[in-house]
XYZ file of C-alpha atoms in Angstrom:
364
model
C -36.878 -31.390 -15.908
C -38.121 -28.710 -13.336
C -35.476 -26.338 -11.423
C -37.283 -23.354 -10.382
C -39.318 -24.167 -7.294
C -41.745 -21.190 -6.562
C -43.807 -20.930 -3.021
C -46.719 -21.577 -5.520
C -45.281 -24.788 -6.594
C -44.212 -25.993 -3.768
C -48.062 -25.926 -1.948
C -48.849 -28.020 -4.914
C -46.384 -30.274 -4.470
C -47.364 -30.938 -0.564
C -51.022 -31.274 -1.351
C -52.068 -35.007 -0.367
C -52.480 -37.495 -3.331
C -53.970 -40.732 -3.765
C -51.976 -43.112 -2.429
C -49.542 -44.223 -3.822
C -47.733 -40.641 -4.215
C -44.170 -41.906 -4.947
C -40.743 -40.198 -4.533
C -37.718 -41.703 -6.198
C -34.671 -39.523 -5.165
C -30.924 -40.639 -6.507
C -27.908 -38.668 -6.308
C -26.173 -37.524 -9.933
C -22.825 -36.038 -11.022
C -22.209 -33.450 -13.510
C -19.014 -34.699 -14.915
C -17.206 -37.804 -16.179
C -16.386 -40.537 -14.832
C -18.762 -40.267 -12.075
C -21.831 -39.483 -14.580
C -21.437 -42.633 -16.287
C -22.939 -44.584 -13.092
C -25.893 -42.399 -12.944
C -28.211 -44.053 -15.601
C -27.725 -47.314 -14.028
C -28.601 -46.022 -10.445
C -31.500 -44.172 -11.509
C -32.866 -47.363 -13.549
C -32.048 -49.189 -10.274
C -34.073 -46.704 -8.203
C -37.124 -46.661 -10.680
C -36.852 -50.571 -10.221
C -37.004 -50.656 -6.682
C -40.112 -48.466 -6.858
C -42.017 -50.623 -8.832
C -40.907 -53.410 -6.621
C -42.269 -51.627 -3.565
C -45.722 -50.816 -5.396
C -45.880 -54.609 -6.460
C -45.568 -55.814 -2.994
C -47.614 -53.313 -1.418
C -51.151 -54.910 -0.581
C -52.882 -51.632 -0.456
C -52.238 -50.802 -4.107
C -54.595 -51.890 -6.510
C -53.464 -53.467 -9.755
C -55.207 -50.776 -11.730
C -53.489 -48.019 -9.489
C -50.176 -49.887 -9.599
C -50.240 -50.053 -13.502
C -50.777 -46.317 -13.773
C -48.235 -45.205 -11.334
C -45.542 -47.753 -13.052
C -46.394 -45.736 -16.510
C -46.151 -42.710 -15.282
C -42.462 -43.442 -13.506
C -41.676 -44.987 -17.133
C -42.823 -41.468 -18.819
C -40.704 -39.875 -16.034
C -37.738 -41.683 -17.406
C -38.055 -40.802 -20.781
C -37.958 -36.989 -19.543
C -34.853 -37.369 -17.737
C -31.768 -35.638 -19.434
C -28.465 -36.678 -17.565
C -26.135 -34.740 -19.806
C -27.700 -31.445 -18.017
C -27.892 -33.503 -14.489
C -26.456 -31.250 -11.422
C -26.114 -33.173 -8.129
C -29.313 -34.709 -7.558
C -32.394 -35.861 -9.235
C -35.924 -36.171 -7.946
C -38.692 -38.124 -9.617
C -42.450 -37.947 -8.435
C -45.595 -40.039 -9.675
C -48.769 -40.665 -8.705
C -52.311 -41.544 -10.147
C -52.623 -38.891 -12.910
C -49.675 -37.078 -12.764
C -45.158 -37.320 -12.310
C -42.885 -35.040 -12.383
C -38.767 -34.557 -12.775
C -36.797 -32.264 -10.735
C -32.922 -31.106 -11.203
C -31.610 -30.295 -7.930
C -28.106 -28.694 -7.459
C -27.648 -30.444 -4.211
C -26.632 -34.069 -3.133
C -29.768 -36.229 -2.456
C -29.685 -39.100 -0.722
C -30.822 -42.821 -2.417
C -34.222 -43.543 -1.497
C -37.531 -44.578 -2.608
C -40.795 -43.752 -0.665
C -44.564 -44.330 -1.060
C -46.849 -41.938 1.006
C -49.921 -39.667 0.160
C -47.612 -36.873 -0.264
C -44.212 -35.984 -2.084
C -41.083 -35.702 -0.427
C -40.194 -32.226 -0.728
C -37.393 -31.371 1.709
C -34.942 -32.266 -0.347
C -36.087 -29.799 -3.165
C -36.627 -27.412 -0.696
C -32.829 -27.452 0.710
C -31.321 -27.588 -2.403
C -33.423 -24.548 -3.794
C -32.467 -22.466 -0.456
C -28.621 -23.582 -1.038
C -28.603 -22.715 -4.507
C -29.038 -19.071 -3.261
C -31.203 -18.395 -6.150
C -31.644 -14.822 -7.909
C -32.488 -13.086 -11.118
C -30.710 -10.872 -13.516
C -32.727 -8.616 -15.817
C -30.811 -7.169 -18.783
C -32.182 -3.932 -20.130
C -31.535 -2.651 -23.915
C -33.938 -0.477 -25.739
C -35.217 -3.308 -28.136
C -34.608 -6.403 -25.804
C -35.109 -7.222 -22.211
C -34.121 -10.709 -21.084
C -34.656 -12.472 -17.987
C -31.748 -14.827 -16.325
C -32.279 -17.524 -13.876
C -29.146 -17.311 -11.580
C -27.517 -19.956 -9.160
C -24.396 -20.687 -7.171
C -21.874 -21.106 -10.196
C -24.139 -19.995 -13.492
C -26.916 -17.850 -15.018
C -29.329 -19.366 -17.709
C -31.761 -17.832 -19.625
C -35.512 -17.504 -18.145
C -38.539 -17.814 -20.354
C -41.385 -17.035 -17.531
C -43.501 -14.043 -17.048
C -43.421 -12.839 -20.881
C -39.577 -12.843 -20.963
C -37.520 -12.051 -23.181
C -39.432 -8.962 -24.586
C -38.415 -7.292 -27.878
C -39.653 -4.568 -30.235
C -38.383 -3.203 -33.108
C -36.452 0.067 -32.724
C -36.259 2.303 -35.799
C -34.096 5.191 -36.237
C -35.587 7.862 -34.421
C -34.311 11.194 -36.095
C -32.399 10.353 -39.455
C -32.507 14.245 -40.864
C -31.150 15.016 -37.182
C -28.214 12.438 -37.235
C -27.409 13.896 -40.783
C -27.444 17.376 -40.031
C -25.355 17.426 -36.725
C -23.743 13.865 -36.328
C -25.631 13.065 -33.475
C -27.752 9.911 -32.420
C -30.431 10.895 -29.876
C -30.269 8.723 -26.727
C -32.900 5.995 -27.116
C -33.687 6.036 -23.852
C -35.215 9.177 -23.875
C -37.884 8.276 -26.481
C -41.459 7.469 -25.349
C -41.977 4.192 -26.706
C -38.790 3.087 -25.138
C -40.241 4.255 -21.869
C -43.291 2.596 -22.306
C -41.289 -0.736 -23.328
C -39.483 -0.432 -19.841
C -42.353 0.171 -18.268
C -44.018 -2.929 -19.208
C -40.818 -4.876 -18.545
C -40.700 -3.600 -14.836
C -44.423 -4.352 -14.352
C -43.701 -7.935 -15.827
C -40.877 -8.112 -13.744
C -42.854 -7.223 -10.488
C -45.128 -9.789 -11.428
C -42.319 -12.804 -11.479
C -40.906 -11.461 -8.246
C -44.475 -11.862 -6.701
C -44.449 -15.668 -7.567
C -40.605 -16.253 -7.628
C -39.311 -13.707 -4.690
C -35.682 -13.671 -4.604
C -32.649 -11.236 -5.158
C -32.561 -9.237 -8.252
C -29.711 -7.883 -10.070
C -30.264 -5.445 -13.020
C -27.691 -4.920 -15.697
C -27.570 -2.115 -18.563
C -26.190 1.287 -19.686
C -26.547 3.777 -16.820
C -29.114 5.828 -18.521
C -31.771 2.451 -18.875
C -31.067 1.839 -15.069
C -32.347 5.301 -14.355
C -35.074 5.290 -16.879
C -36.151 1.909 -15.215
C -36.418 3.507 -11.792
C -37.715 6.170 -13.101
C -40.676 4.682 -15.257
C -41.487 1.845 -12.848
C -39.091 1.601 -9.692
C -37.206 -1.645 -9.285
C -37.897 -4.165 -6.464
C -36.869 -3.377 -3.089
C -32.982 -4.401 -2.521
C -32.633 -4.941 -6.523
C -28.733 -4.267 -7.234
C -27.762 -2.186 -10.332
C -24.974 -3.746 -12.445
C -24.243 -1.024 -14.947
C -23.098 -3.195 -18.235
C -24.921 -2.625 -21.189
C -24.953 -5.381 -23.961
C -26.273 -8.175 -21.909
C -29.704 -8.308 -23.112
C -28.440 -9.660 -26.376
C -25.675 -11.687 -24.593
C -24.870 -15.100 -23.918
C -25.433 -16.729 -20.319
C -21.640 -16.743 -19.922
C -21.137 -13.508 -20.555
C -23.932 -12.247 -18.218
C -22.409 -14.625 -15.335
C -19.452 -13.110 -15.894
C -20.458 -9.732 -15.622
C -22.830 -10.159 -12.497
C -20.331 -12.782 -10.756
C -18.031 -10.190 -8.687
C -21.210 -8.357 -7.645
C -23.041 -11.659 -6.523
C -20.151 -13.017 -4.603
C -19.284 -9.782 -2.688
C -22.992 -10.050 -1.673
C -22.262 -13.714 -0.640
C -19.328 -12.171 1.534
C -21.705 -9.570 3.193
C -24.191 -12.093 3.792
C -21.669 -14.403 5.542
C -20.480 -11.892 7.355
C -23.549 -10.841 8.846
C -24.401 -14.445 9.366
C -21.099 -15.021 11.599
C -21.750 -11.517 13.573
C -25.317 -12.375 14.402
C -24.204 -16.088 15.788
C -21.332 -14.034 17.836
C -23.792 -11.890 19.229
C -26.207 -14.899 20.001
C -23.811 -16.966 21.953
C -23.436 -13.482 24.568
C -27.087 -13.250 24.791
C -27.280 -17.233 25.204
C -29.592 -17.465 22.011
C -27.190 -19.584 20.206
C -27.827 -23.300 19.674
C -25.360 -25.758 17.749
C -25.607 -29.624 17.165
C -27.751 -31.924 15.054
C -30.077 -32.860 18.107
C -30.384 -29.616 19.553
C -31.360 -28.123 16.349
C -33.807 -30.617 15.077
C -35.678 -29.586 18.869
C -35.325 -26.169 18.336
C -36.680 -26.587 14.395
C -39.544 -28.332 15.842
C -40.647 -25.677 18.680
C -40.280 -23.021 16.057
C -37.646 -21.432 18.278
C -35.033 -20.597 15.415
C -34.597 -17.315 13.619
C -31.752 -17.621 11.638
C -30.083 -21.080 10.742
C -26.668 -21.280 9.402
C -25.537 -24.556 7.496
C -22.227 -25.101 5.523
C -22.561 -25.987 1.901
C -21.686 -29.481 2.393
C -22.500 -30.530 5.760
C -24.375 -34.034 6.263
C -24.540 -36.054 8.716
C -26.609 -39.560 9.303
C -28.534 -39.825 12.416
C -31.175 -42.044 14.147
C -34.161 -41.373 16.156
C -33.771 -42.854 19.585
C -37.178 -41.597 20.778
C -36.238 -38.444 22.799
C -33.062 -37.447 20.666
C -30.972 -37.934 17.461
C -28.073 -40.213 17.633
C -25.010 -40.270 15.373
C -25.464 -43.273 12.770
C -23.834 -44.835 9.718
C -25.461 -44.512 6.541
C -27.451 -47.686 5.553
C -28.056 -48.161 9.436
C -31.731 -49.484 10.042
C -34.058 -46.356 10.591
C -30.970 -43.984 9.663
C -32.001 -40.570 8.349
C -29.500 -39.357 5.882
C -31.161 -36.055 5.026
C -31.694 -34.773 8.327
C -30.070 -31.369 7.489
C -32.698 -31.117 5.017
C -35.442 -31.939 7.363
C -33.911 -29.387 9.785
C -34.025 -26.584 6.955
C -37.388 -27.222 5.458
C -38.786 -27.150 9.175
C -36.884 -23.782 9.605
C -38.360 -22.574 6.703
C -41.745 -23.650 7.673
C -41.761 -21.420 10.747
C -40.451 -18.343 9.382
C -36.764 -18.978 10.028
C -34.074 -17.448 7.886
C -31.691 -19.812 6.317
C -28.097 -19.378 5.063
C -25.886 -21.787 3.352
C -22.322 -20.407 3.901
C -18.766 -21.781 2.879
C -17.396 -24.784 4.598
C -15.289 -24.113 7.580
C -17.173 -20.860 8.480
C -18.949 -22.029 11.512
C -15.869 -23.259 13.122
C -16.429 -25.394 16.124
C -20.316 -25.567 15.604
C -19.583 -28.598 13.238
C -21.435 -27.417 10.236
C -24.763 -25.890 11.583
C -26.169 -23.498 14.413
C -28.695 -20.988 14.872
C -29.667 -17.919 16.550
C -32.937 -18.587 18.595
C -36.053 -16.407 19.142
C -36.357 -17.251 22.754
């Protein structure tokens, strides 16, 4: 299952496909007893997709068989034992993909000439993804971080390893001292290669970077290659050989402090915008502002959801399941704002007070 959404991957997902491009979305659960329902829910959703393929006169028999086959193959790749909060299956002639997302998605099936990507985009943004680069003289490990965990990332040539030998045994025996591995030229070259590889990863997958290691390792990395703009140093050795849990516990206080600073900055920006009459709130006003490209900063509470119906010139609140209801309008607004260059921040529930879950700073 896929989980890392890069700009290049998103562009590929958004390109037009031969009809039908099928998107199947279903909420999933991380824990018992709710996750026991996930397999049944997923089977029903895929069955509904096949029913729609069967009923659509624009889909030929050959193409229906091919796309249904890709849906079946996608089902075999689903691993619900590691489910997050939502599952997205894409299937089209010649291809299929399975995405696990850390944000709930509405249950729906869509047949179109493009895949439905807005829920992936919103989940990626809400997850506040970051990288952790852990340094040692003989190993450099990359970790993929999210709201409450890190997992080892095997991209860009990571993990990188090399054999470290006893640098000067005669000197160690003579004076009882081991020279620092981080003063040795081969180590310098090793970290230079790791830094170059990390910069390449950041070009393809830009996000906040935390770098862990002994102070000497952090200093050397800065010296030989520099670190990405805004990278945060976490002086903690041993994590290049550590487990995901030890890495998470080491970086968690720093990540949470950064999140608090970000939230404080958002609330200050919104308060300033009120005084300048550049403030907007309410799903209808925000949807219109997003479509007009007027949003500079969008703040969304983490669990904010609302169902609406399009009444022509504005949106009105609706019940889930109503005819023409749009259950993922928040994700639509998030994606539209990102498309027009806005800064989108997810903040803890209750942060926005009277703004009722979502607010924005406008460009004009």
